[in-house]
């Protein structure tokens, strides 16, 4: 960990928990995409899964982890970059899940989907970092940046393989736990790549109008509530459907 | 020609009649009347169809194992042009007269299926009862039908979520875990080995047709294309150590 960063351990653990919850929700939505009967249903399922993964697992995790990180100076976040990072994660994850869930399972689709998801996680992180406004210059150790991207892609491929290829408990929970590793592993490796250089205490022009920690906390709270509601609803609908299937 | 009344429950209304209607036509039947209704369980589709008696079982199986169908019941419909049999017994006799001799005893299988679902996976007593309840020439076909319906039901219930798999992966990820609930099985050299099958006692009748049907049912929905064949190569009832089945597209 770079000397200019210190972490609140509780929030770090919470960030992993959120990424697992978001991944679990997203992958539970994603595994029923192949069962869709119409293109409308398929699109809706892909977008719902992409939103849970992009906004729930990745975006919310990233900003909890940012709240967990004390960089030794006050920080705000540029609103447009913050919003754009969520859109990027949502789009990349939707595309990845659409590829993984189409037709018969194959390794080429899995790798393509994993690359989309991994780049979505990575792109979201670095765009989210570009939203950071503080009285210092940020630069990166490029070898660690590449390592963070590799972690995101490889772990995404493993998580998608578990979700689409397996059946049973490992499919349900294993894929979410691994996807949580993809998101958090990428993030914390990416943070280790950060170098901060003194800029003489000059703050960016729109620093004062940026999002502060308490704004982010409320947004994340809302995202988590939605994720929990989705998990409970999915569980209820699946139990109901299972009971209705007659021999 | 026969007329059948079919009651089908599905979770969604959209496109249901079109999809199942195509299946009806593809099996040589004509759709005479239909009614769609909705209740708290889902969408009910009642169809009256007319077609060749020898295609009845094929149609019923195709509809019962269709991925939109949650529940399926079929019965001979009373035809306007023909005098209706006067009593339930007479209707039953009429149905039996229409059924092909070597086919499954659909009535017995249908009455056994709810018990199989209720007690699954402890279903051997019900299967042995079914074996004894049907005529000797309908025994194997009845076991196969019961197996196929059970396999399709297990697939829909426990294994439908996820991507379509190739046959080898589907056997490994779906058929084997599903069968392990019923028997001690392993997969060796591209063949399925069933140890000590309670349906295949040495010197008795072979119950391998149940497992063949089960495999076809459980794999039919999980692979693309959907046609899977399973056949018995060796059976414990004829002196083999294990029952061995072969699965192919």
Coordinates of C-alpha atoms in Angstrom, one line a residue:
Chain A
X1 CA 0.0 0.0 0.0
X2 CA 1.5 3.4 -0.9
X3 CA 2.5 5.5 2.1
X4 CA 0.0 8.3 1.3
X5 CA -3.0 5.9 1.6
X6 CA -4.5 4.3 4.7
X7 CA -7.7 2.2 4.8
X8 CA -10.6 1.7 7.1
X9 CA -10.7 -2.1 7.4
X10 CA -14.4 -2.3 8.1
X11 CA -15.2 -0.3 4.9
X12 CA -12.8 -2.5 2.9
X13 CA -14.6 -5.6 4.1
X14 CA -17.9 -3.9 3.3
X15 CA -16.7 -3.1 -0.2
X16 CA -16.1 -6.8 -0.9
X17 CA -19.4 -7.7 0.6
X18 CA -21.2 -5.2 -1.7
X19 CA -19.3 -6.5 -4.8
X20 CA -20.4 -10.1 -3.9
X21 CA -24.0 -9.0 -3.3
X22 CA -24.1 -7.1 -6.6
X23 CA -22.4 -10.0 -8.5
X24 CA -24.8 -12.5 -6.9
X25 CA -27.8 -10.5 -8.0
X26 CA -26.4 -9.9 -11.5
X27 CA -25.4 -13.5 -12.1
X28 CA -28.7 -14.8 -10.8
X29 CA -30.4 -12.5 -13.4
X30 CA -27.9 -13.5 -16.0
X31 CA -28.3 -17.3 -15.8
X32 CA -32.0 -17.0 -16.9
X33 CA -31.1 -15.0 -20.0
X34 CA -30.9 -18.2 -22.1
X35 CA -34.4 -19.1 -21.1
X36 CA -35.9 -15.8 -22.5
X37 CA -38.6 -16.6 -25.1
X38 CA -38.6 -13.2 -26.9
X39 CA -36.0 -10.7 -27.8
X40 CA -37.7 -8.2 -25.5
X41 CA -37.4 -10.5 -22.5
X42 CA -33.8 -11.2 -23.4
X43 CA -32.9 -7.5 -23.7
X44 CA -34.7 -6.7 -20.4
X45 CA -32.9 -9.6 -18.6
X46 CA -29.5 -8.5 -20.0
X47 CA -30.0 -4.9 -19.0
X48 CA -31.2 -5.8 -15.5
X49 CA -28.2 -8.1 -15.0
X50 CA -25.8 -5.5 -16.5
X51 CA -27.2 -2.8 -14.1
X52 CA -26.8 -5.0 -11.1
X53 CA -23.3 -5.9 -12.1
X54 CA -22.1 -2.5 -13.4
X55 CA -23.8 -0.2 -10.9
X56 CA -24.2 -2.6 -7.9
X57 CA -21.1 -4.8 -7.9
X58 CA -18.6 -2.5 -9.5
X59 CA -19.6 1.2 -9.1
X60 CA -20.9 0.9 -5.5
X61 CA -17.9 -1.2 -4.5
X62 CA -15.5 1.3 -6.0
X63 CA -16.9 4.2 -4.1
X64 CA -17.2 2.4 -0.8
X65 CA -13.5 1.5 -1.3
X66 CA -12.8 5.2 -2.0
X67 CA -14.6 6.2 1.2
X68 CA -12.5 3.6 3.0
X69 CA -9.3 5.2 1.7
X70 CA -7.8 8.1 3.6
X71 CA -5.5 9.9 1.2
X72 CA -4.4 12.5 3.8
X73 CA -6.3 15.4 2.2
X74 CA -10.0 16.2 1.5
X75 CA -11.4 14.8 -1.8
X76 CA -14.4 15.5 -3.9
X77 CA -15.6 13.8 -7.1
X78 CA -16.5 15.3 -10.4
X79 CA -20.2 14.5 -11.0
X80 CA -20.0 14.0 -14.8
X81 CA -17.1 11.6 -14.6
X82 CA -18.7 9.7 -11.7
X83 CA -21.9 9.3 -13.7
X84 CA -20.0 8.3 -16.8
X85 CA -18.0 5.7 -14.9
X86 CA -21.3 4.0 -13.9
X87 CA -22.6 4.1 -17.5
X88 CA -19.4 2.6 -18.7
X89 CA -19.6 -0.3 -16.2
X90 CA -23.2 -0.9 -17.0
X91 CA -22.6 -0.9 -20.8
X92 CA -19.6 -3.2 -20.7
X93 CA -21.2 -5.6 -18.3
X94 CA -24.4 -5.8 -20.3
X95 CA -22.4 -6.5 -23.4
X96 CA -20.3 -9.2 -21.7
X97 CA -23.4 -10.9 -20.2
X98 CA -25.1 -10.8 -23.6
X99 CA -22.2 -12.6 -25.2
X100 CA -21.8 -15.2 -22.5
X101 CA -25.5 -16.0 -22.5
X102 CA -26.0 -16.4 -26.3
X103 CA -26.4 -19.8 -27.8
X104 CA -24.4 -22.9 -26.7
X105 CA -21.7 -22.3 -24.2
X106 CA -18.2 -22.1 -25.7
X107 CA -14.7 -20.9 -24.7
X108 CA -14.5 -18.3 -27.3
X109 CA -17.7 -16.6 -26.1
X110 CA -16.5 -16.9 -22.5
X111 CA -13.2 -15.2 -23.2
X112 CA -14.9 -12.4 -25.2
X113 CA -17.4 -11.9 -22.4
X114 CA -14.7 -12.0 -19.8
X115 CA -12.7 -9.4 -21.6
X116 CA -15.7 -7.1 -21.9
X117 CA -16.5 -7.5 -18.2
X118 CA -12.9 -7.1 -17.1
X119 CA -12.4 -4.0 -19.2
X120 CA -15.7 -2.7 -17.8
X121 CA -14.4 -3.1 -14.3
X122 CA -11.1 -1.5 -15.2
X123 CA -12.6 1.3 -17.2
X124 CA -15.0 2.2 -14.5
X125 CA -12.2 2.3 -11.9
X126 CA -9.9 4.6 -13.8
X127 CA -12.7 6.8 -15.0
X128 CA -13.8 6.9 -11.3
X129 CA -10.3 7.9 -10.4
X130 CA -10.3 10.6 -13.0
X131 CA -13.3 12.0 -11.1
X132 CA -11.2 12.5 -8.0
X133 CA -10.5 16.2 -7.3
X134 CA -7.9 17.1 -4.6
X135 CA -4.9 19.2 -4.0
X136 CA -2.4 16.8 -5.6
X137 CA -1.4 15.3 -9.0
X138 CA -2.2 11.6 -9.6
X139 CA 0.0 9.4 -11.7
X140 CA 0.2 5.6 -12.1
X141 CA 2.6 2.8 -12.0
X142 CA 1.8 1.3 -15.4
X143 CA 2.9 -2.3 -14.5
X144 CA 0.4 -2.3 -11.6
X145 CA -2.3 -0.8 -13.9
X146 CA -1.7 -3.7 -16.4
X147 CA -1.8 -6.2 -13.5
X148 CA -5.1 -4.8 -12.2
X149 CA -6.6 -5.2 -15.7
X150 CA -5.3 -8.7 -16.0
X151 CA -6.9 -9.6 -12.6
X152 CA -10.2 -8.2 -13.7
X153 CA -10.3 -10.1 -17.0
X154 CA -9.1 -13.4 -15.6
X155 CA -11.4 -13.4 -12.6
X156 CA -14.3 -12.3 -14.8
X157 CA -13.7 -15.3 -17.1
X158 CA -13.7 -17.6 -14.1
X159 CA -16.8 -16.1 -12.6
X160 CA -18.7 -16.3 -15.9
X161 CA -17.6 -19.9 -16.4
X162 CA -18.9 -20.8 -13.0
X163 CA -22.2 -19.0 -13.6
X164 CA -23.0 -20.4 -17.0
X165 CA -21.3 -23.7 -17.2
X166 CA -22.0 -25.2 -13.7
X167 CA -25.2 -26.0 -12.0
X168 CA -26.0 -26.1 -8.2
X169 CA -24.6 -24.3 -5.2
X170 CA -21.2 -23.6 -6.8
X171 CA -23.0 -21.9 -9.7
X172 CA -25.1 -19.8 -7.3
X173 CA -22.5 -18.6 -4.8
X174 CA -19.0 -19.5 -6.2
X175 CA -19.5 -17.3 -9.2
X176 CA -20.4 -14.3 -7.0
X177 CA -17.5 -14.8 -4.7
X178 CA -15.0 -15.0 -7.6
X179 CA -16.6 -12.0 -9.3
X180 CA -16.1 -10.1 -6.0
X181 CA -12.4 -11.0 -6.2
X182 CA -12.3 -9.7 -9.7
X183 CA -13.8 -6.3 -8.8
X184 CA -11.9 -5.9 -5.5
X185 CA -8.7 -7.4 -6.7
X186 CA -8.7 -5.0 -9.6
X187 CA -9.6 -2.0 -7.5
X188 CA -7.0 -2.4 -4.7
X189 CA -4.3 -3.3 -7.2
X190 CA -5.3 -0.1 -9.1
X191 CA -5.1 1.9 -5.9
X192 CA -1.6 0.5 -5.2
X193 CA -0.6 1.9 -8.6
X194 CA -1.5 5.4 -7.6
X195 CA 1.3 8.0 -7.0
X196 CA 0.3 11.4 -5.6
X197 CA 2.6 14.3 -6.1
X198 CA 2.4 17.7 -4.4
X199 CA 0.9 20.4 -6.6
X200 CA 1.4 23.2 -4.1
X201 CA -2.1 22.8 -2.6
X202 CA -3.9 24.0 -5.7
X203 CA -7.4 22.7 -5.9
X204 CA -9.3 22.1 -9.2
X205 CA -11.7 25.0 -10.2
X206 CA -14.8 22.9 -9.7
X207 CA -13.6 21.3 -6.5
X208 CA -16.3 22.9 -4.3
X209 CA -19.1 21.7 -6.5
X210 CA -17.9 18.1 -6.6
X211 CA -19.7 15.2 -4.8
X212 CA -18.6 14.7 -1.3
X213 CA -18.4 11.5 0.8
X214 CA -21.8 11.9 2.4
X215 CA -23.5 12.3 -1.1
X216 CA -21.8 9.1 -2.2
X217 CA -22.8 7.3 0.9
X218 CA -26.5 8.0 0.3
X219 CA -26.2 6.9 -3.4
X220 CA -24.5 3.7 -2.3
X221 CA -27.1 3.1 0.3
X222 CA -29.8 3.4 -2.3
X223 CA -28.0 1.0 -4.7
X224 CA -27.6 -1.6 -1.9
X225 CA -31.3 -1.3 -1.0
X226 CA -32.3 -2.0 -4.6
X227 CA -29.9 -5.0 -4.8
X228 CA -31.3 -6.5 -1.7
X229 CA -34.8 -6.0 -2.9
X230 CA -33.9 -7.7 -6.2
X231 CA -32.3 -10.7 -4.5
X232 CA -35.3 -11.2 -2.3
X233 CA -37.7 -10.8 -5.2
X234 CA -35.7 -13.2 -7.4
X235 CA -35.6 -15.8 -4.6
X236 CA -39.4 -15.5 -4.1
X237 CA -40.1 -15.8 -7.8
X238 CA -37.8 -18.8 -8.3
X239 CA -39.4 -20.6 -5.3
X240 CA -42.9 -19.9 -6.7
X241 CA -41.9 -21.1 -10.2
X242 CA -40.2 -24.2 -8.8
X243 CA -43.4 -25.1 -6.9
X244 CA -45.5 -24.6 -10.0
X245 CA -43.6 -26.9 -12.3
X246 CA -45.5 -30.1 -12.5
X247 CA -44.2 -33.4 -13.7
Chain B
X1 CA -58.6 -40.1 -36.0
X2 CA -58.9 -39.0 -32.4
X3 CA -59.8 -35.7 -30.6
X4 CA -57.8 -34.7 -27.6
X5 CA -58.4 -32.1 -25.0
X6 CA -55.2 -30.7 -23.6
X7 CA -54.9 -28.4 -20.5
X8 CA -51.6 -26.6 -20.3
X9 CA -50.3 -24.2 -17.7
X10 CA -47.5 -21.8 -18.6
X11 CA -46.0 -18.8 -16.7
X12 CA -46.6 -16.4 -19.6
X13 CA -49.3 -15.8 -22.2
X14 CA -47.3 -14.1 -24.9
X15 CA -46.7 -16.4 -27.9
X16 CA -47.9 -19.5 -26.1
X17 CA -50.6 -20.4 -28.5
X18 CA -48.4 -19.8 -31.6
X19 CA -45.5 -21.9 -30.2
X20 CA -47.6 -24.8 -29.0
X21 CA -49.9 -24.6 -32.1
X22 CA -46.9 -25.1 -34.3
X23 CA -46.0 -28.2 -32.3
X24 CA -49.5 -29.5 -32.7
X25 CA -49.4 -29.0 -36.5
X26 CA -45.9 -30.4 -36.8
X27 CA -47.2 -33.6 -35.2
X28 CA -49.9 -34.0 -37.8
X29 CA -52.8 -32.7 -35.7
X30 CA -55.3 -30.0 -36.4
X31 CA -56.2 -27.4 -33.8
X32 CA -60.0 -27.3 -33.6
X33 CA -60.6 -25.0 -30.7
X34 CA -58.6 -23.2 -28.0
X35 CA -59.2 -21.0 -25.0
X36 CA -56.7 -18.9 -23.0
X37 CA -57.3 -17.8 -19.5
X38 CA -55.3 -16.3 -16.7
X39 CA -55.3 -17.0 -12.9
X40 CA -53.0 -16.7 -10.0
X41 CA -50.9 -19.7 -11.2
X42 CA -50.3 -18.4 -14.6
X43 CA -51.8 -18.8 -18.1
X44 CA -54.0 -21.8 -18.9
X45 CA -54.4 -22.9 -22.5
X46 CA -57.0 -25.5 -23.3
X47 CA -56.8 -26.9 -26.8
X48 CA -59.0 -29.4 -28.6
X49 CA -57.0 -31.1 -31.4
X50 CA -57.7 -33.8 -33.9
X51 CA -55.2 -36.1 -35.5
X52 CA -54.0 -39.7 -36.0
X53 CA -54.1 -41.9 -32.9
X54 CA -50.7 -43.3 -33.5
X55 CA -49.2 -39.8 -33.1
X56 CA -51.0 -39.1 -29.8
X57 CA -48.1 -40.1 -27.5
X58 CA -45.5 -38.3 -29.6
X59 CA -47.6 -35.1 -29.4
X60 CA -48.3 -35.5 -25.7
X61 CA -44.6 -36.0 -25.0
X62 CA -43.6 -33.0 -27.1
X63 CA -46.0 -30.8 -25.3
X64 CA -45.3 -32.1 -21.8
X65 CA -41.5 -31.5 -22.2
X66 CA -41.8 -28.1 -23.9
X67 CA -39.9 -25.5 -22.0
X68 CA -42.9 -23.2 -21.8
X69 CA -45.1 -25.8 -20.2
X70 CA -45.3 -26.0 -16.5
X71 CA -48.1 -28.4 -16.2
X72 CA -49.8 -30.6 -18.8
X73 CA -52.8 -32.9 -18.9
X74 CA -54.5 -34.6 -21.8
X75 CA -57.6 -36.6 -22.3
X76 CA -59.7 -37.9 -25.1
X77 CA -62.2 -35.3 -26.0
X78 CA -65.8 -36.2 -26.7
X79 CA -66.5 -35.8 -30.4
X80 CA -69.7 -34.3 -31.7
X81 CA -69.7 -36.7 -34.7
X82 CA -69.4 -39.8 -32.6
X83 CA -71.6 -41.0 -29.9
X84 CA -70.0 -40.4 -26.5
X85 CA -69.2 -43.5 -24.5
X86 CA -71.8 -43.8 -21.9
X87 CA -69.7 -44.3 -18.7
X88 CA -66.2 -43.6 -17.5
X89 CA -65.4 -47.3 -17.8
X90 CA -66.6 -47.3 -21.4
X91 CA -64.5 -44.2 -22.2
X92 CA -61.5 -45.9 -20.6
X93 CA -62.0 -49.0 -22.8
X94 CA -62.4 -46.8 -25.8
X95 CA -59.1 -45.1 -25.0
X96 CA -57.3 -48.4 -24.5
X97 CA -58.7 -49.6 -27.8
X98 CA -57.2 -46.7 -29.6
X99 CA -53.8 -47.0 -27.9
X100 CA -51.2 -48.9 -29.9
X101 CA -50.4 -52.3 -28.4
X102 CA -46.7 -51.9 -28.0
X103 CA -46.8 -48.3 -26.7
X104 CA -46.8 -47.1 -23.2
X105 CA -49.8 -47.3 -20.9
X106 CA -50.2 -43.6 -20.7
X107 CA -53.0 -43.7 -18.2
X108 CA -51.0 -45.7 -15.7
X109 CA -47.9 -43.5 -16.3
X110 CA -49.9 -40.4 -15.8
X111 CA -51.4 -41.7 -12.6
X112 CA -47.9 -42.6 -11.3
X113 CA -46.2 -39.3 -12.2
X114 CA -47.6 -37.2 -9.3
X115 CA -46.3 -39.9 -6.9
X116 CA -42.9 -39.8 -8.5
X117 CA -42.8 -36.0 -8.1
X118 CA -44.0 -36.2 -4.5
X119 CA -41.5 -38.8 -3.3
X120 CA -38.6 -37.9 -5.6
X121 CA -35.9 -39.2 -5.4
X122 CA -37.3 -42.2 -3.5
X123 CA -39.2 -43.4 -6.4
X124 CA -38.3 -47.0 -6.9
X125 CA -41.3 -48.5 -5.1
X126 CA -43.6 -46.5 -7.4
X127 CA -41.7 -47.6 -10.5
X128 CA -41.9 -51.2 -9.5
X129 CA -45.6 -50.8 -8.9
X130 CA -45.9 -49.2 -12.3
X131 CA -44.0 -52.2 -13.8
X132 CA -46.5 -54.6 -12.4
X133 CA -49.6 -52.5 -13.2
X134 CA -49.1 -52.4 -16.9
X135 CA -49.3 -55.1 -19.5
X136 CA -46.1 -57.0 -20.3
X137 CA -45.8 -55.6 -23.8
X138 CA -46.3 -52.0 -22.5
X139 CA -43.8 -52.3 -19.7
X140 CA -40.7 -51.0 -21.3
X141 CA -42.4 -48.2 -23.2
X142 CA -44.2 -47.2 -20.0
X143 CA -41.0 -47.1 -18.0
X144 CA -39.4 -45.1 -20.8
X145 CA -42.2 -42.6 -20.8
X146 CA -42.1 -42.3 -17.0
X147 CA -38.4 -41.8 -17.2
X148 CA -38.6 -39.1 -19.9
X149 CA -41.3 -37.2 -18.0
X150 CA -39.4 -37.4 -14.8
X151 CA -36.1 -36.3 -16.4
X152 CA -37.7 -33.4 -18.1
X153 CA -39.3 -32.3 -14.9
X154 CA -36.0 -32.5 -12.9
X155 CA -34.3 -30.5 -15.6
X156 CA -36.9 -27.7 -15.5
X157 CA -36.9 -27.7 -11.7
X158 CA -33.2 -27.9 -10.9
X159 CA -31.0 -27.4 -14.0
X160 CA -32.6 -25.0 -16.4
X161 CA -30.7 -22.0 -15.3
X162 CA -27.4 -21.4 -17.3
X163 CA -26.2 -21.7 -20.8
X164 CA -27.0 -24.5 -23.2
X165 CA -24.2 -26.9 -23.1
X166 CA -22.6 -29.4 -25.5
X167 CA -23.6 -33.0 -24.9
X168 CA -20.4 -34.0 -23.1
X169 CA -20.7 -31.0 -20.7
X170 CA -24.4 -31.6 -20.2
X171 CA -23.8 -35.2 -19.2
X172 CA -21.1 -34.1 -16.7
X173 CA -22.8 -31.1 -15.2
X174 CA -26.5 -32.1 -15.4
X175 CA -27.2 -35.8 -16.1
X176 CA -24.6 -37.2 -13.7
X177 CA -25.6 -35.1 -10.7
X178 CA -29.2 -35.6 -11.4
X179 CA -28.8 -39.4 -11.7
X180 CA -26.7 -39.6 -8.5
X181 CA -29.9 -38.7 -6.6
X182 CA -31.4 -42.0 -7.9
X183 CA -28.5 -44.5 -8.2
X184 CA -24.8 -45.0 -7.9
X185 CA -23.5 -44.1 -11.3
X186 CA -20.2 -43.2 -13.0
X187 CA -19.1 -42.2 -16.5
X188 CA -16.4 -44.2 -18.1
X189 CA -15.1 -44.4 -21.6
X190 CA -18.2 -42.5 -23.0
X191 CA -20.6 -44.9 -21.3
X192 CA -22.8 -44.5 -18.3
X193 CA -22.5 -47.3 -15.7
X194 CA -25.3 -47.9 -13.2
X195 CA -24.4 -50.0 -10.2
X196 CA -27.0 -52.3 -8.5
X197 CA -30.0 -50.7 -10.2
X198 CA -33.0 -51.7 -8.1
X199 CA -35.0 -51.8 -11.3
X200 CA -32.8 -54.5 -12.9
X201 CA -32.6 -57.5 -10.6
X202 CA -30.6 -60.4 -11.9
X203 CA -32.9 -62.8 -13.7
X204 CA -35.8 -60.3 -13.7
X205 CA -37.0 -57.7 -16.1
X206 CA -34.8 -54.9 -17.2
X207 CA -35.6 -51.4 -15.9
X208 CA -32.9 -49.7 -18.0
X209 CA -35.6 -48.1 -20.2
X210 CA -36.5 -45.9 -17.3
X211 CA -33.0 -44.6 -17.1
X212 CA -32.8 -44.2 -20.9
X213 CA -36.0 -42.1 -20.8
X214 CA -34.7 -40.2 -17.8
X215 CA -31.5 -39.3 -19.6
X216 CA -33.3 -38.2 -22.7
X217 CA -35.7 -36.1 -20.6
X218 CA -33.0 -34.4 -18.5
X219 CA -30.6 -33.8 -21.4
X220 CA -33.3 -32.9 -24.0
X221 CA -33.7 -29.4 -22.6
X222 CA -30.1 -28.7 -21.8
X223 CA -28.3 -29.3 -25.1
X224 CA -28.7 -27.8 -28.5
X225 CA -30.0 -29.4 -30.7
X226 CA -32.5 -31.0 -28.3
X227 CA -32.6 -34.5 -29.7
X228 CA -30.8 -36.9 -27.4
X229 CA -30.9 -40.7 -27.6
X230 CA -30.0 -43.1 -24.8
X231 CA -29.9 -46.9 -25.2
X232 CA -29.0 -49.8 -23.0
X233 CA -26.0 -51.8 -24.0
X234 CA -25.8 -54.2 -21.0
X235 CA -28.2 -54.9 -18.2
X236 CA -27.8 -56.4 -14.8
X237 CA -31.0 -58.4 -15.4
X238 CA -29.3 -60.3 -18.2
X239 CA -26.2 -61.2 -16.2
X240 CA -24.0 -58.1 -16.7
X241 CA -22.2 -56.7 -13.6
X242 CA -23.5 -53.2 -14.2
X243 CA -26.1 -51.7 -16.4
X244 CA -24.4 -49.7 -19.1
X245 CA -26.0 -47.1 -21.3
X246 CA -24.8 -45.1 -24.3
X247 CA -25.9 -41.6 -25.0
X248 CA -25.8 -39.9 -28.4
X249 CA -27.2 -36.9 -30.3

